[in-house]
Amino acid sequence: MSEAAEHVPAAGSTSVRRSRDVPLLVERARAGDPRAVARLITLVENGDALLPAIAAALAPYAGQAQVVGLTGSPGVGKSTTTNELVRALRAQGHRVGVLAVDPSSPFTGGAILGDRVRMQDHATDPGVYIRSMSSRGHLGGLAAATPQAVRVLEGAGCDVVLVETVGVGQAEVEVASLADTTLVLLAPGMGDAIQAVKAGILEIADVFVVNKADRDGADATVRDIQGMIALGERGPGQWRPQVVRSVAARGEGIDDIAAAIDKHRGWLVEHGELHRRQEARAAAEIEAIALGVLRARIGSLRDGTELAALATKVAEGALDPYTAADDLLVQLAR
Amino acid sequence: MSEAAEHVPAAGSTSVRRSRDVPLLVERARAGDPRAVARLITLVENGDALLPAIAAALAPYAGQAQVVGLTGSPGVGKSTTTNELVRALRAQGHRVGVLAVDPSSPFTGGAILGDRVRMQDHATDPGVYIRSMSSRGHLGGLAAATPQAVRVLEGAGCDVVLVETVGVGQAEVEVASLADTTLVLLAPGMGDAIQAVKAGILEIADVFVVNKADRDGADATVRDIQGMIALGERGPGQWRPQVVRSVAARGEGIDDIAAAIDKHRGWLVEHGELHRRQEARAAAEIEAIALGVLRARIGSLRDGTELAALATKVAEGALDPYTAADDLLVQLAR
């Protein structure tokens, strides 16, 4: 399904304004109506006031999908790999959801490029939901919006949800806290693998994918990663990250990626780790929502004159920021 | 000064345990004692209980340094460029501080690679302070720790503070909110410039540096950026981002980068924008500290059984995360 589908006139039936309309919308999503799925994700993404009602209606379906995170630096071929992985998973008979998370542009408040040309391959496949996400509007940011979108896709009957993130750094950490299995994509000649370690990626990767493996330097990249894995050995009883080569643009190595995901999934179940990850994820989600509420309360002070007055004093050197923060918190508690 | 300096035995004189010792330490930092500067940054980085006292002692020196952010994807040559820029600024007679921000590794709680070999060039120059930062320990994370470290370097008499960040995404936004002038480094063949726009970089860049400009594709990269700048034209009275070419590894184009920074600085002063940026920065800093305090309060619940019990229910589908977050906030307010 393409993102555009939700804009198709729908006899007003996806227009949901009241909490009591939510259960019907969720029921339609469960029945496989793509417009209902799209509408729910939009509500989730925009941090709609209906979110608590949506979350409540979706709660029973928690943990039903396998959540796979895909991350890596710009240019390593994440979209192409995701696209091919969707094809492979479809061939196995899975229903697949894809959330492509674009960092919100901080000043305009929106993802600049929402369109994902390559994904058009699956635009007419009713067993695939594809969605670009931005975190604008959502109180808890990406950390809260994405898990809710995953819940929508779980509710809609997806067996596998792929969450693709752009960038290196905080986003990866959030993917790791969200996913059952985290894939980190690298490509030869994109800066050496040491850079990946620098960003803390080694510790979140369950599977390393060296994409564009037909390029010069692929062997060196694989060796570097294996060296780092050996150095960072997590001990007996711990998962040892897999390294897989692919040339996603030619569809090569995709089955190996799918096999590595399956293997990790098996390991998670066998070691009781899946359950632990799901609980940790729920805890992170609750915290993100709670922090989002607190942040909104602070934000409401920002719109007023209190924070501006404190900031002027700090910028002038008349007040230190810790004392100013204390003042702000006192005002918050009033 | 190298980071190691603070580990040199110092007759116990940088051991600060009480708030009343802080003013003396700040006085020594102002007099140019590198051990005192290093000690203050360590305290700031670790989120020491003395932070409020340190912030209070440093408050009068706010806004005295020009803060320049340097960011870009791994492998574009940020460290090399920073190193050459330090050399150029020193030649102009500036005292220079460098904060190299490594994202905290989420699971071990530390920057994995703290050592910065190239920076050894300046290790014996008393007019340069160089420091790798990680955000571990600090309540407000990077967003709060880095501004405090900038304040330490301002207090120590630096005219220019360079803040270098690794990664693409949230870190850039934080740099932009911290810096007077933000440089975004790109290199030919590192994924096309569109990727930069995707991450919202266009909107935070005051100066684009196309490094490794002797490589194939440099002209195309420059053209792409100029095209994007034209598209994103911010209107009359707004700064038009500069594009500069460099080959930092050979020291080429560094004077052009320095000139672009100066030009932007002049524009900021002329348009009253410098003052506005300093106030916005102070506001962001106050908010980050306040949020950090709130996050710590939530964290204290995480150590207890409350959050774990809620997370179990959410993972089982017996409770939705919004209701759980509400419960958590009620417990927080008690």
XYZ file of C-alpha atoms in Angstrom, chain A residues 51-52 55-56 59-60 62 73-75 79 102-103 105-108 112-113 116 138 144 148 151 166-168 170 173 189-191 194-195 197-200 203-204 278-279 282-283 285-287 289-291 293-295 297-299 302 307 310-312 314-315 317 319-322 324-325 328-329 332, chain B residues 51-52 55-56 59-60 62 73-75 79 102-103 105-108 112-113 116 138 144 148 151 166-168 170 173 189-191 194-195 197-200 203-204 278-279 282-283 285-287 289-291 293-295 297-299 302 307 310-312 314-315 317 319-322 324-325 328-329 332:
146
model
C -3.519 8.267 21.090
C -4.390 6.893 24.524
C -3.091 2.475 22.446
C -5.781 0.966 24.646
C -2.859 -3.268 23.648
C -4.117 -6.870 23.321
C 1.250 -6.501 21.714
C 24.952 5.659 7.536
C 23.380 7.499 4.620
C 24.292 5.890 1.298
C 16.140 1.427 1.250
C 13.118 10.043 8.610
C 14.521 12.343 11.219
C 13.702 18.490 10.216
C 14.103 20.586 13.347
C 13.144 23.924 11.864
C 10.362 23.125 9.455
C 11.857 16.668 3.785
C 11.858 13.598 1.578
C 10.440 6.404 -1.347
C 4.524 13.454 18.817
C 7.328 7.084 21.497
C 2.958 2.956 18.593
C 1.625 -1.635 17.428
C 18.522 7.117 8.649
C 21.658 8.293 10.367
C 24.229 7.140 12.830
C 20.978 8.247 18.770
C 20.082 3.274 19.967
C 34.734 2.712 1.431
C 32.162 4.615 3.523
C 34.737 5.417 6.191
C 36.174 1.850 13.284
C 33.718 4.693 12.778
C 32.476 1.324 16.788
C 32.966 4.987 17.544
C 29.230 5.478 17.302
C 28.570 2.529 19.618
C 26.945 -3.067 20.808
C 23.517 -2.779 19.214
C 9.775 -7.042 24.880
C 9.598 -6.007 28.532
C 7.682 -1.625 27.029
C 9.592 0.028 29.865
C 8.085 3.153 25.769
C 6.404 4.032 29.058
C 9.342 6.206 30.060
C 5.677 8.765 26.938
C 6.020 9.988 30.520
C 9.000 12.158 29.566
C 4.295 14.621 28.921
C 6.840 16.349 31.161
C 8.540 17.922 28.146
C 4.671 20.835 30.392
C 8.075 22.542 30.083
C 7.201 23.528 26.519
C 8.556 28.166 26.843
C 11.795 30.741 30.180
C 15.528 33.223 32.548
C 17.397 32.716 29.256
C 18.119 36.437 28.948
C 21.780 33.373 31.653
C 22.949 34.779 28.299
C 25.927 36.088 32.700
C 22.382 33.799 36.336
C 23.710 30.280 35.896
C 21.650 27.709 33.978
C 21.266 25.307 36.919
C 17.523 28.893 36.140
C 16.453 25.262 35.646
C 11.732 26.602 35.892
C 10.935 23.370 37.734
C 6.336 23.753 36.576
C 27.925 21.201 38.697
C 25.577 23.890 40.008
C 27.984 26.799 36.664
C 27.501 29.622 39.175
C 28.251 32.350 34.769
C 29.944 35.779 34.504
C 29.110 33.574 29.401
C 29.054 11.873 8.454
C 31.802 9.537 9.628
C 34.772 9.562 7.257
C 39.185 15.504 12.845
C 31.751 11.121 20.877
C 28.295 9.697 21.288
C 27.963 4.042 23.981
C 24.541 3.158 25.364
C 25.456 -0.136 26.946
C 28.896 0.385 28.422
C 34.877 3.783 22.943
C 37.580 5.711 21.184
C 42.528 11.437 18.958
C 25.364 13.808 32.758
C 23.468 19.847 28.797
C 28.796 23.516 30.312
C 31.503 27.579 29.507
C 30.274 12.457 15.057
C 27.218 11.271 13.223
C 24.284 12.541 11.277
C 20.080 14.548 16.299
C 20.638 19.648 15.690
C 31.237 9.984 -3.055
C 29.959 9.614 0.509
C 26.373 9.267 -0.608
C 20.396 14.650 -1.044
C 21.150 12.507 1.985
C 18.920 17.289 3.102
C 17.159 14.131 4.247
C 18.784 14.532 7.631
C 17.730 18.170 7.820
C 18.717 24.022 7.614
C 21.429 24.021 10.261
C 22.997 33.188 22.654
C 19.595 33.621 24.273
C 20.617 29.573 27.087
C 16.931 28.658 26.861
C 20.375 24.712 28.055
C 17.948 25.514 30.862
C 15.333 23.207 29.354
C 18.926 20.650 32.553
C 15.342 20.765 33.785
C 14.431 17.754 31.629
C 16.302 16.447 36.481
C 12.878 15.083 35.553
C 14.463 12.162 33.683
C 13.339 11.290 38.855
C 11.814 8.822 36.380
C 15.072 6.859 36.400
C 13.130 2.468 36.995
C 8.236 0.620 36.156
C 4.033 -1.687 34.488
C 6.307 -2.866 31.663
C 5.383 -6.492 32.272
C 2.257 -3.682 28.775
C 4.400 -6.441 27.229
C -0.989 -6.773 26.427
C -2.211 -2.561 29.839
C -1.517 0.129 27.247
C 1.616 2.270 27.536
C -0.248 5.575 27.902
C 1.100 2.997 32.261
C 2.839 6.349 31.728
C 4.224 6.396 36.433
C 3.700 10.167 36.531
C 6.500 10.528 40.359
